CSV table of C-alpha atoms in Angstrom, one decimal:
chain,number,residue,atom,x,y,z
A,188,MET,CA,-21.1,16.2,-6.2
A,189,THR,CA,-22.6,13.9,-8.7
A,190,VAL,CA,-22.9,10.3,-7.6
A,191,THR,CA,-22.4,7.7,-10.6
A,192,ARG,CA,-24.7,4.9,-10.0
A,193,PRO,CA,-23.5,1.3,-10.9
A,194,ARG,CA,-25.1,0.2,-14.2
A,195,PRO,CA,-28.2,-2.0,-13.7
A,196,VAL,CA,-27.6,-5.7,-14.1
A,197,PRO,CA,-29.6,-7.4,-16.5
A,198,ARG,CA,-33.0,-8.5,-15.4
A,199,ASP,CA,-34.0,-12.5,-14.8
A,200,ARG,CA,-35.6,-12.5,-18.2
A,201,TYR,CA,-32.6,-12.3,-20.1
A,202,PRO,CA,-30.8,-15.4,-18.9
A,203,VAL,CA,-34.2,-17.1,-19.2
A,204,ALA,CA,-34.5,-16.0,-22.7
A,205,ALA,CA,-30.9,-17.0,-23.6
A,206,ALA,CA,-31.7,-20.5,-22.0
A,207,VAL,CA,-34.6,-21.0,-24.2
A,208,LEU,CA,-32.7,-19.9,-27.5
A,209,LEU,CA,-30.1,-22.3,-26.7
A,210,VAL,CA,-32.3,-25.1,-26.3
A,211,THR,CA,-34.2,-24.2,-29.2
A,212,ALA,CA,-30.8,-24.0,-31.4
A,213,ALA,CA,-29.8,-27.3,-30.0
A,214,VAL,CA,-33.0,-28.8,-31.2
A,215,LEU,CA,-33.5,-27.2,-34.5
A,216,VAL,CA,-29.7,-27.7,-35.3
A,217,GLY,CA,-29.7,-31.2,-34.2
A,218,ARG,CA,-32.9,-32.1,-36.3
A,219,TYR,CA,-32.3,-30.0,-39.5
A,220,VAL,CA,-28.5,-29.7,-40.1
A,221,TYR,CA,-27.4,-33.1,-38.6
A,222,THR,CA,-28.8,-36.5,-39.0
A,223,TYR,CA,-29.4,-39.3,-36.3
A,224,ASP,CA,-26.2,-41.0,-37.8
A,225,ASP,CA,-24.1,-37.8,-36.8
A,226,LEU,CA,-25.4,-37.2,-33.3
A,227,ILE,CA,-26.6,-40.7,-32.5
A,228,VAL,CA,-29.4,-39.4,-30.3
A,229,GLY,CA,-33.4,-39.6,-30.9
A,230,TRP,CA,-34.4,-36.4,-29.8
A,231,PRO,CA,-31.5,-34.0,-29.9
A,232,PRO,CA,-30.1,-32.7,-27.7
A,233,LEU,CA,-31.3,-35.4,-25.6
A,234,LEU,CA,-31.1,-39.3,-25.8
A,235,GLY,CA,-34.6,-40.3,-26.1
A,236,ARG,CA,-37.8,-40.3,-28.7
A,237,TRP,CA,-40.9,-38.2,-29.0
A,238,ASP,CA,-43.3,-40.4,-27.2
A,239,PRO,CA,-46.5,-38.7,-25.7
A,240,HIS,CA,-47.9,-40.4,-22.9
A,241,LEU,CA,-49.4,-40.8,-19.4
A,242,GLY,CA,-48.8,-43.3,-16.8
A,243,PRO,CA,-49.7,-44.4,-13.2
A,244,GLY,CA,-47.3,-41.7,-11.8
A,245,THR,CA,-49.0,-39.1,-13.4
A,246,PRO,CA,-51.4,-38.1,-10.7
A,247,ALA,CA,-48.7,-38.4,-8.1
A,248,ALA,CA,-46.2,-36.2,-10.0
A,249,VAL,CA,-48.7,-33.4,-10.4
A,250,ALA,CA,-49.9,-33.5,-6.9
A,251,VAL,CA,-46.1,-33.7,-5.6
A,252,ALA,CA,-45.6,-30.7,-7.9
A,253,ALA,CA,-48.4,-28.8,-6.6
A,254,ALA,CA,-47.7,-29.4,-3.1
A,255,VAL,CA,-44.1,-28.0,-3.3
A,256,VAL,CA,-45.1,-24.9,-5.3
A,257,ALA,CA,-48.0,-24.3,-2.5
A,258,TYR,CA,-46.0,-25.3,0.6
A,259,GLY,CA,-42.4,-25.7,-0.2
A,260,PRO,CA,-41.1,-22.2,0.4
A,261,PRO,CA,-43.0,-21.4,3.6
A,262,VAL,CA,-42.3,-25.0,5.1
A,263,ALA,CA,-38.6,-24.7,4.1
A,264,ALA,CA,-38.6,-21.5,6.1
A,265,ARG,CA,-40.3,-22.7,9.2
A,266,LEU,CA,-39.5,-26.7,9.7
A,267,PRO,CA,-37.0,-27.3,12.5
A,268,TRP,CA,-33.5,-27.7,11.0
A,269,ARG,CA,-33.0,-31.0,12.2
A,270,ALA,CA,-36.1,-32.4,10.0
A,271,LEU,CA,-35.3,-30.2,7.0
A,272,PRO,CA,-32.9,-32.4,5.4
A,273,ALA,CA,-34.9,-35.5,5.8
A,274,ALA,CA,-38.0,-33.4,4.5
A,275,VAL,CA,-36.0,-32.7,1.4
A,276,TRP,CA,-34.9,-36.3,0.7
A,277,GLY,CA,-38.5,-37.5,1.5
A,278,THR,CA,-40.1,-35.2,-1.0
A,279,ALA,CA,-37.6,-35.6,-3.5
A,280,LEU,CA,-38.2,-39.5,-3.2
A,281,ALA,CA,-41.8,-38.8,-3.7
A,282,TRP,CA,-41.0,-36.6,-6.8
A,283,THR,CA,-38.6,-38.9,-8.4
A,284,TRP,CA,-40.7,-41.9,-7.7
A,285,SER,CA,-43.7,-40.3,-9.4
A,286,LEU,CA,-41.8,-39.4,-12.5
A,287,ALA,CA,-40.2,-42.6,-13.1
A,288,LEU,CA,-43.7,-44.4,-12.7
A,289,VAL,CA,-45.1,-42.3,-15.3
A,290,ASP,CA,-43.5,-44.7,-17.5
A,291,GLY,CA,-44.7,-47.7,-15.3
A,292,TRP,CA,-42.9,-50.0,-13.3
A,293,GLU,CA,-41.1,-51.9,-15.9
A,294,ARG,CA,-40.0,-49.2,-18.6
A,295,GLY,CA,-39.7,-46.6,-15.7
A,296,VAL,CA,-37.7,-48.4,-12.7
A,297,ALA,CA,-37.0,-52.4,-13.3
A,298,GLY,CA,-36.0,-52.2,-16.9
A,299,ARG,CA,-33.6,-49.4,-16.9
A,300,LEU,CA,-30.4,-51.0,-15.6
A,301,THR,CA,-30.9,-54.4,-17.4
A,302,THR,CA,-30.7,-53.4,-20.9
A,303,ARG,CA,-27.7,-54.5,-23.0
A,304,GLN,CA,-25.4,-51.4,-22.4
A,305,GLU,CA,-26.2,-51.2,-18.5
A,306,TYR,CA,-24.5,-52.6,-15.4
A,307,LEU,CA,-26.9,-55.5,-14.6
A,308,SER,CA,-26.2,-57.1,-17.9
A,309,VAL,CA,-22.8,-58.2,-16.9
A,310,VAL,CA,-23.6,-59.4,-13.1
A,311,ASP,CA,-23.2,-63.0,-14.2
A,312,ARG,CA,-19.6,-62.3,-15.2
A,313,TRP,CA,-18.7,-61.4,-11.7
A,314,GLN,CA,-18.6,-64.9,-10.2
A,315,ASP,CA,-15.2,-64.4,-9.0
A,316,ILE,CA,-14.7,-60.8,-8.0
A,317,PRO,CA,-11.1,-60.6,-7.4
A,318,ALA,CA,-10.4,-62.1,-10.9
A,319,THR,CA,-12.9,-60.0,-12.8
A,320,LEU,CA,-11.1,-56.9,-11.2
A,321,ARG,CA,-7.8,-58.2,-12.3
A,322,ASP,CA,-9.0,-58.8,-15.8
A,323,PHE,CA,-11.4,-55.8,-16.1
A,324,ASN,CA,-9.1,-53.6,-18.3
A,325,GLY,CA,-8.7,-56.5,-20.7
A,326,HIS,CA,-12.4,-56.1,-21.9
A,327,ILE,CA,-12.5,-52.3,-22.3
A,328,LEU,CA,-11.9,-52.0,-25.9
A,329,LEU,CA,-14.3,-52.7,-28.7
A,330,HIS,CA,-12.1,-55.3,-30.4
A,331,SER,CA,-11.2,-57.2,-27.0
A,332,PRO,CA,-12.6,-60.4,-26.2
A,333,ASP,CA,-16.2,-60.4,-24.5
A,334,ASN,CA,-15.8,-56.7,-24.3
A,335,TRP,CA,-17.9,-54.9,-21.8
A,336,PRO,CA,-21.2,-53.1,-22.7
A,337,ALA,CA,-21.0,-49.3,-22.9
A,338,HIS,CA,-21.6,-48.3,-19.4
A,339,VAL,CA,-19.7,-50.8,-17.8
A,340,ALA,CA,-16.6,-50.2,-19.9
A,341,GLY,CA,-17.0,-46.5,-19.6
A,342,HIS,CA,-16.7,-46.4,-15.7
A,343,PRO,CA,-14.2,-47.7,-13.2
A,344,PRO,CA,-15.5,-51.1,-11.9
A,345,GLY,CA,-16.8,-49.6,-8.7
A,346,ALA,CA,-20.1,-48.6,-10.7
A,347,THR,CA,-20.6,-52.1,-11.3
A,348,LEU,CA,-19.4,-53.6,-8.3
A,349,GLY,CA,-22.2,-52.2,-6.2
A,350,TYR,CA,-24.8,-53.8,-8.4
A,351,VAL,CA,-23.0,-57.0,-8.0
A,352,LEU,CA,-22.9,-56.8,-4.3
A,353,LEU,CA,-26.6,-56.1,-4.1
A,354,ASP,CA,-27.2,-59.1,-6.3
A,355,ARG,CA,-24.9,-61.2,-3.6
A,356,ILE,CA,-27.0,-60.3,-0.8
A,357,GLY,CA,-30.1,-61.5,-2.4
A,358,LEU,CA,-31.5,-58.4,-3.9
A,359,GLY,CA,-31.0,-59.0,-7.5
A,360,GLY,CA,-32.5,-58.0,-10.6
A,361,GLY,CA,-33.7,-54.7,-11.7
A,362,GLY,CA,-36.5,-53.9,-9.3
A,363,TRP,CA,-34.0,-53.9,-6.6
A,364,ALA,CA,-31.3,-52.1,-8.3
A,365,GLY,CA,-33.6,-49.2,-9.5
A,366,ALA,CA,-35.1,-48.9,-5.9
A,367,LEU,CA,-31.8,-48.6,-4.6
A,368,THR,CA,-30.6,-46.1,-7.2
A,369,ILE,CA,-33.5,-43.9,-6.7
A,370,THR,CA,-33.4,-44.0,-3.0
A,371,VAL,CA,-29.7,-43.0,-2.8
A,372,GLY,CA,-29.7,-40.8,-5.6
A,373,THR,CA,-32.4,-38.6,-4.1
A,374,THR,CA,-30.3,-37.9,-1.0
A,375,ALA,CA,-28.2,-35.5,-3.2
A,376,GLY,CA,-30.2,-32.6,-2.5
A,377,ALA,CA,-30.1,-33.0,1.3
A,378,ALA,CA,-26.1,-33.2,0.8
A,379,VAL,CA,-26.3,-30.0,-1.1
A,380,LEU,CA,-28.7,-28.5,1.6
A,381,VAL,CA,-26.2,-29.5,4.4
A,382,THR,CA,-23.3,-28.0,2.5
A,383,VAL,CA,-25.1,-24.6,2.0
A,384,ARG,CA,-25.9,-24.5,5.5
A,385,ALA,CA,-22.3,-25.1,6.8
A,386,LEU,CA,-20.6,-22.8,4.4
A,387,ALA,CA,-23.2,-20.0,3.7
A,388,GLY,CA,-25.7,-19.8,6.3
A,389,GLU,CA,-29.1,-21.3,7.5
A,390,ARG,CA,-31.1,-18.6,5.8
A,391,LEU,CA,-29.9,-19.5,2.2
A,392,ALA,CA,-30.1,-23.0,2.7
A,393,ARG,CA,-33.7,-22.7,3.5
A,394,ARG,CA,-34.2,-20.8,0.3
A,395,ALA,CA,-32.6,-23.2,-1.7
A,396,ALA,CA,-34.3,-26.5,-0.2
A,397,PRO,CA,-37.2,-26.3,-2.7
A,398,PHE,CA,-35.4,-26.0,-5.6
A,399,LEU,CA,-33.2,-28.9,-4.6
A,400,VAL,CA,-36.5,-31.0,-4.6
A,401,LEU,CA,-38.3,-29.9,-7.6
A,402,ALA,CA,-35.9,-30.1,-10.1
A,403,PRO,CA,-36.4,-31.6,-13.7
A,404,ALA,CA,-33.3,-33.6,-13.1
A,405,ALA,CA,-35.3,-36.0,-11.1
A,406,VAL,CA,-36.4,-37.2,-14.6
A,407,TRP,CA,-32.9,-38.9,-14.9
A,408,VAL,CA,-32.5,-39.6,-11.4
A,409,GLY,CA,-35.0,-42.4,-11.8
A,410,THR,CA,-33.7,-44.3,-12.9
A,411,SER,CA,-29.8,-43.8,-13.9
A,412,ALA,CA,-26.7,-45.0,-12.0
A,413,ASP,CA,-25.4,-41.3,-12.6
A,414,GLY,CA,-28.0,-40.2,-9.8
A,415,TYR,CA,-26.5,-42.3,-7.3
A,416,PHE,CA,-23.1,-41.2,-8.4
A,417,ALA,CA,-24.4,-37.8,-7.8
A,418,ALA,CA,-25.2,-38.5,-4.2
A,419,VAL,CA,-22.1,-40.1,-3.2
A,420,ALA,CA,-20.2,-37.2,-4.6
A,421,ALA,CA,-22.4,-34.8,-2.9
A,422,TRP,CA,-22.1,-36.3,0.5
A,423,ALA,CA,-18.5,-36.4,0.2
A,424,VAL,CA,-18.5,-32.4,-0.3
A,425,ALA,CA,-21.1,-32.2,2.4
A,426,LEU,CA,-19.0,-34.2,5.0
A,427,LEU,CA,-16.0,-32.1,4.1
A,428,ALA,CA,-17.8,-28.8,4.5
A,429,LEU,CA,-18.8,-30.1,8.0
A,430,ALA,CA,-15.4,-31.1,8.8
A,431,VAL,CA,-13.7,-27.5,7.8
A,432,THR,CA,-16.5,-25.6,9.8
A,433,GLY,CA,-15.5,-27.3,13.3
A,434,ARG,CA,-17.0,-30.8,13.1
A,435,PRO,CA,-15.2,-33.8,14.5
A,436,LEU,CA,-12.4,-35.0,12.5
A,437,GLY,CA,-14.5,-38.3,11.6
A,438,TRP,CA,-16.3,-36.1,9.1
A,439,ALA,CA,-13.0,-35.7,7.1
A,440,ALA,CA,-12.3,-39.2,7.2
A,441,GLY,CA,-15.8,-40.0,5.8
A,442,SER,CA,-15.4,-37.2,3.3
A,443,GLY,CA,-12.1,-38.8,2.0
A,444,LEU,CA,-13.7,-42.1,2.0
A,445,LEU,CA,-16.5,-41.0,-0.3
A,446,PHE,CA,-14.1,-39.0,-2.4
A,447,GLY,CA,-12.1,-42.2,-3.0
A,448,LEU,CA,-15.2,-44.1,-4.0
A,449,THR,CA,-16.4,-41.3,-6.1
A,450,CYS,CA,-13.3,-41.5,-8.5
A,451,TYR,CA,-14.1,-45.4,-8.9
A,452,LEU,CA,-17.7,-44.7,-9.8
A,453,SER,CA,-16.7,-42.3,-12.8
A,454,TYR,CA,-13.6,-40.9,-14.2
A,455,GLY,CA,-15.2,-37.6,-15.0
A,456,LEU,CA,-15.9,-37.2,-11.3
A,457,THR,CA,-12.4,-36.5,-10.5
A,458,LEU,CA,-13.6,-33.0,-11.7
A,459,PHE,CA,-15.1,-32.8,-8.0
A,460,ALA,CA,-11.8,-31.8,-7.0
A,461,VAL,CA,-12.7,-28.3,-7.9
A,462,ILE,CA,-15.7,-28.1,-5.6
A,463,ALA,CA,-13.5,-29.7,-2.9
A,464,ALA,CA,-11.0,-27.0,-3.5
A,465,ALA,CA,-13.8,-24.5,-3.1
A,466,VAL,CA,-14.9,-25.8,0.0
A,467,LEU,CA,-11.6,-25.7,1.6
A,468,LEU,CA,-11.3,-22.2,0.5
A,469,LEU,CA,-14.6,-21.2,1.9
A,470,GLY,CA,-13.4,-23.0,5.2
A,471,ARG,CA,-10.0,-21.9,5.2
A,472,ARG,CA,-10.2,-20.3,8.8
A,473,GLY,CA,-11.1,-23.7,9.9
A,474,VAL,CA,-8.5,-25.4,7.9
A,475,ARG,CA,-5.8,-23.0,9.5
A,476,ALA,CA,-7.2,-24.0,12.9
A,477,ARG,CA,-7.1,-27.5,12.5
A,478,PRO,CA,-4.5,-28.3,9.6
A,479,VAL,CA,-4.8,-31.9,11.0
A,480,LEU,CA,-7.9,-32.6,9.3
A,481,PHE,CA,-6.1,-33.2,6.4
A,482,VAL,CA,-4.6,-36.6,8.0
A,483,PRO,CA,-7.9,-38.3,8.3
A,484,LEU,CA,-9.0,-36.8,4.9
A,485,LEU,CA,-6.2,-38.2,2.9
A,486,ALA,CA,-6.2,-41.2,4.5
A,487,GLY,CA,-9.9,-41.7,4.2
A,488,ALA,CA,-9.4,-40.9,0.4
A,489,ALA,CA,-6.7,-43.8,0.0
A,490,VAL,CA,-8.9,-46.5,1.2
A,491,VAL,CA,-11.0,-47.3,-1.9
A,492,PRO,CA,-8.1,-46.5,-4.4
A,493,VAL,CA,-5.6,-49.1,-2.3
A,494,ALA,CA,-8.3,-51.7,-2.2
A,495,PHE,CA,-8.9,-51.9,-5.9
A,496,THR,CA,-5.4,-51.6,-6.6
A,497,ALA,CA,-4.6,-54.4,-4.3
A,498,ALA,CA,-7.2,-56.5,-6.1
A,499,GLY,CA,-5.4,-56.0,-9.3
A,500,PHE,CA,-7.5,-53.0,-10.9
A,501,ASP,CA,-5.2,-50.4,-12.7
A,502,TRP,CA,-7.3,-47.2,-12.6
A,503,TRP,CA,-4.9,-45.0,-15.0
A,504,GLN,CA,-4.4,-47.7,-17.4
A,505,ALA,CA,-8.4,-48.2,-17.5
A,506,TYR,CA,-8.7,-44.4,-18.1
A,507,HIS,CA,-6.5,-44.3,-21.1
A,508,LEU,CA,-8.2,-47.5,-22.5
A,509,LEU,CA,-11.7,-46.0,-21.8
A,510,VAL,CA,-10.5,-42.8,-24.0
A,511,GLU,CA,-9.5,-45.1,-26.9
A,512,ARG,CA,-12.8,-47.1,-26.6
A,513,TYR,CA,-14.7,-43.8,-26.3
A,514,TYR,CA,-13.4,-42.7,-29.7
A,515,GLU,CA,-14.1,-46.2,-31.2
A,516,GLY,CA,-17.6,-45.8,-30.5
A,517,ALA,CA,-20.4,-43.2,-30.7
A,518,ALA,CA,-17.9,-40.2,-29.5
A,519,GLY,CA,-15.8,-40.8,-32.7
A,520,VAL,CA,-18.9,-39.9,-34.9
A,521,ARG,CA,-20.4,-37.4,-32.7
A,522,PRO,CA,-19.3,-33.7,-33.6
A,523,TYR,CA,-17.7,-31.8,-31.0
A,524,ALA,CA,-18.7,-28.4,-32.8
A,525,TYR,CA,-22.3,-29.2,-32.0
A,526,TRP,CA,-22.0,-31.1,-28.7
A,527,VAL,CA,-19.6,-28.4,-26.9
A,528,TRP,CA,-22.7,-26.1,-26.8
A,529,ALA,CA,-25.5,-28.6,-27.0
A,530,ASN,CA,-24.3,-30.1,-24.1
A,531,LEU,CA,-25.2,-26.8,-22.3
A,532,ALA,CA,-28.6,-26.8,-23.6
A,533,CYS,CA,-29.0,-30.3,-21.9
A,534,THR,CA,-27.9,-28.8,-18.9
A,535,VAL,CA,-30.9,-26.3,-18.9
A,536,LEU,CA,-33.2,-29.0,-19.4
A,537,ILE,CA,-32.1,-30.9,-16.3
A,538,THR,CA,-31.6,-27.8,-14.0
A,539,GLY,CA,-34.6,-25.7,-15.5
A,540,LEU,CA,-35.0,-22.1,-16.2
A,541,ALA,CA,-35.2,-21.1,-12.5
A,542,THR,CA,-31.5,-21.9,-12.4
A,543,ALA,CA,-30.5,-20.0,-15.4
A,544,ALA,CA,-31.9,-16.8,-13.6
A,545,GLY,CA,-30.3,-18.0,-10.3
A,546,LEU,CA,-27.1,-18.3,-11.8
A,547,ARG,CA,-27.1,-14.7,-13.3
A,548,ARG,CA,-28.0,-13.5,-9.9
A,549,ALA,CA,-25.0,-15.6,-8.3
A,550,GLY,CA,-22.8,-13.8,-11.0
A,551,SER,CA,-24.0,-10.5,-9.9
A,552,VAL,CA,-23.4,-11.1,-6.6
A,553,LEU,CA,-19.7,-12.0,-7.1
A,554,LEU,CA,-19.4,-9.2,-9.7
A,555,ARG,CA,-20.7,-6.7,-7.1
A,556,ARG,CA,-18.6,-8.1,-4.3
A,557,ARG,CA,-15.4,-7.7,-6.6
A,558,ALA,CA,-16.3,-4.1,-7.5
A,559,GLY,CA,-16.8,-3.6,-3.6
A,560,GLY,CA,-20.3,-2.7,-4.0
A,561,GLY,CA,-23.5,-3.8,-2.7
A,562,GLY,CA,-23.0,-2.8,0.9
A,563,ALA,CA,-21.7,-4.9,3.7
A,564,GLY,CA,-22.7,-7.4,6.5
A,565,ARG,CA,-23.4,-10.9,7.2
A,566,GLU,CA,-26.2,-11.7,4.5
A,567,LEU,CA,-23.8,-10.4,2.0
A,568,ALA,CA,-21.1,-12.3,3.0
A,569,GLU,CA,-23.2,-15.6,3.1
A,570,GLU,CA,-24.6,-14.8,-0.7
A,571,VAL,CA,-21.0,-14.2,-1.9
A,572,ARG,CA,-20.0,-17.8,-0.2
A,573,LEU,CA,-22.9,-19.6,-1.9
A,574,ALA,CA,-22.5,-17.8,-5.1
A,575,PHE,CA,-18.6,-19.2,-4.9
A,576,LEU,CA,-19.9,-22.7,-4.3
A,577,VAL,CA,-22.2,-22.5,-7.3
A,578,ALA,CA,-19.5,-20.9,-9.3
A,579,ALA,CA,-17.1,-23.7,-8.5
A,580,GLY,CA,-20.0,-26.4,-9.5
A,581,LEU,CA,-20.3,-24.8,-12.8
A,582,LEU,CA,-16.4,-24.4,-13.2
A,583,ALA,CA,-16.4,-28.2,-12.9
A,584,LEU,CA,-19.1,-28.8,-15.6
A,585,LEU,CA,-17.5,-26.6,-18.1
A,586,VAL,CA,-14.2,-28.1,-17.8
A,587,ALA,CA,-16.0,-31.3,-18.4
A,588,ASP,CA,-17.5,-29.8,-21.4
A,589,MET,CA,-14.7,-28.2,-23.0
A,590,SER,CA,-12.5,-31.8,-22.6
A,591,GLY,CA,-14.6,-33.4,-25.4
A,592,MET,CA,-15.2,-36.5,-23.0
A,593,SER,CA,-19.1,-35.9,-22.6
A,594,LYS,CA,-20.4,-35.5,-26.2
A,595,ALA,CA,-24.2,-36.2,-25.7
A,596,GLU,CA,-26.0,-38.1,-22.8
A,597,THR,CA,-25.0,-35.4,-20.5
A,598,GLU,CA,-28.4,-35.1,-19.2
A,599,ARG,CA,-27.6,-38.2,-16.9
A,600,ILE,CA,-23.8,-38.0,-17.0
A,601,TRP,CA,-23.7,-34.2,-15.4
A,602,LEU,CA,-26.1,-34.9,-12.9
A,603,PRO,CA,-23.4,-34.8,-10.4
A,604,PHE,CA,-22.6,-31.3,-11.3
A,605,ALA,CA,-26.2,-30.1,-12.1
A,606,VAL,CA,-27.3,-30.8,-8.1
A,607,TRP,CA,-24.7,-27.9,-7.2
A,608,LEU,CA,-26.3,-25.4,-9.7
A,609,LEU,CA,-29.9,-25.9,-8.3
A,610,ALA,CA,-28.6,-24.0,-5.2
A,611,ALA,CA,-28.7,-20.9,-7.1
A,612,GLY,CA,-32.2,-21.0,-6.6
A,613,ALA,CA,-31.8,-19.6,-3.1
A,614,PHE,CA,-31.4,-15.9,-5.0
A,615,LEU,CA,-34.6,-15.8,-6.6
A,616,THR,CA,-37.7,-13.9,-5.4
A,617,ARG,CA,-41.0,-14.9,-6.2
A,618,PRO,CA,-40.0,-18.6,-5.6
A,619,ARG,CA,-43.3,-20.2,-6.5
A,620,ALA,CA,-43.6,-18.7,-9.9
A,621,TRP,CA,-40.0,-20.3,-10.5
A,622,LEU,CA,-40.9,-23.4,-8.9
A,623,THR,CA,-43.8,-23.9,-10.8
A,624,ALA,CA,-41.6,-23.2,-14.0
A,625,GLN,CA,-39.2,-26.0,-12.8
A,626,ALA,CA,-42.2,-28.6,-12.2
A,627,ALA,CA,-43.9,-27.8,-15.7
A,628,LEU,CA,-40.5,-28.5,-17.6
A,629,ALA,CA,-39.9,-31.7,-15.7
A,630,LEU,CA,-43.7,-33.0,-16.3
A,631,LEU,CA,-43.4,-31.9,-20.0
A,632,LEU,CA,-40.1,-33.7,-20.4
A,633,ASN,CA,-41.4,-36.7,-18.9
A,634,HIS,CA,-44.7,-37.1,-20.6
A,635,LEU,CA,-43.7,-36.1,-24.1
A,636,LEU,CA,-40.5,-38.0,-24.4
A,637,ALA,CA,-39.3,-41.7,-23.7
A,638,THR,CA,-36.0,-40.8,-22.0
A,639,GLY,CA,-34.5,-44.0,-22.1
A,640,TRP,CA,-30.8,-45.1,-23.0
């Protein structure tokens, strides 16, 4: 009897080569087919400019990268679990701060959120918070009186209100805002780690840990508000994963509260419903055993929307006004035909080549499972669950891409989705080699480009 063997899957070099070609094409087409007036970015596909430089954070960034490459995988494998999420956060904090300080304190941290398009530029206009919320929609359109700057108009008021409240408690200015943004934003990796362990097991969570730290995305987490949006959304998913795997119902309430807040930080993060649905599907046994968890989940999710609505802010009206404002500005000029694929090149740059290879392996796991091959057992089941979770993050990102509401600047806008793709690093063998590639890309981007916005 002749046994037909399954066709070998492509090796990691193929997705890596495809990722490199995608980025190369985005750079060349952006520079030589389109002009700055077409794309409105200085170094397509990234918003930035060519600016080779060193800075005070350079030695620390190199040291952190070397330490994670050398010791990250064995430490992640052996450290007691209770200490691992904190270790991931602490190391991500060191890595992100080091990269931010390559540009110096003012340009890299304190000045990032104070430019004319950023949130801190309007803090003084929030003297009466309820009145400002009631009147928020009246300043979204470009032709409206005292129209909000781009980042304020482009998000629900929860994004700005956090910085306003920080100012109210005496921690005003770009330094405090930047420090808080980095501190919160760097917890996203720990949230993904907790989620992976809850849904796919501790073995894969430990393998993913170094990749959740040493990501090129850290260049934009420090300092972009989208980094802290990513963390809030990630913890919403993590608490939901804990709730559906048997933890107390209070975790479901906390998850709902953060999901509600997420929708008032960024309109696009409503797409986290895709990832939440994946968590519910993966935890369906727990959901069937305790359907009552939907009560605290939905109750928690209602808190922030009810509060903002009671204060006079109309989310749906604001979203429709934002779409109009979006096409009044740069989006009305930037060509969809370029950005629909160049955005994916930005994703390669923030997630790295290791993630491209990891996604190929995740896809292979799902295909083998669907075909009924690859054996059976607990390890395969865990890999399928992780691959499914990563696929949900990728699907949410692709929906955002196809919507046309993310033309350019996705290196920061898509940080909330990108952190879920990083978990695909758990499928890779030879982690030190891949981590070296991740670190090298981050260091090159941060030292060769000025990535401000």
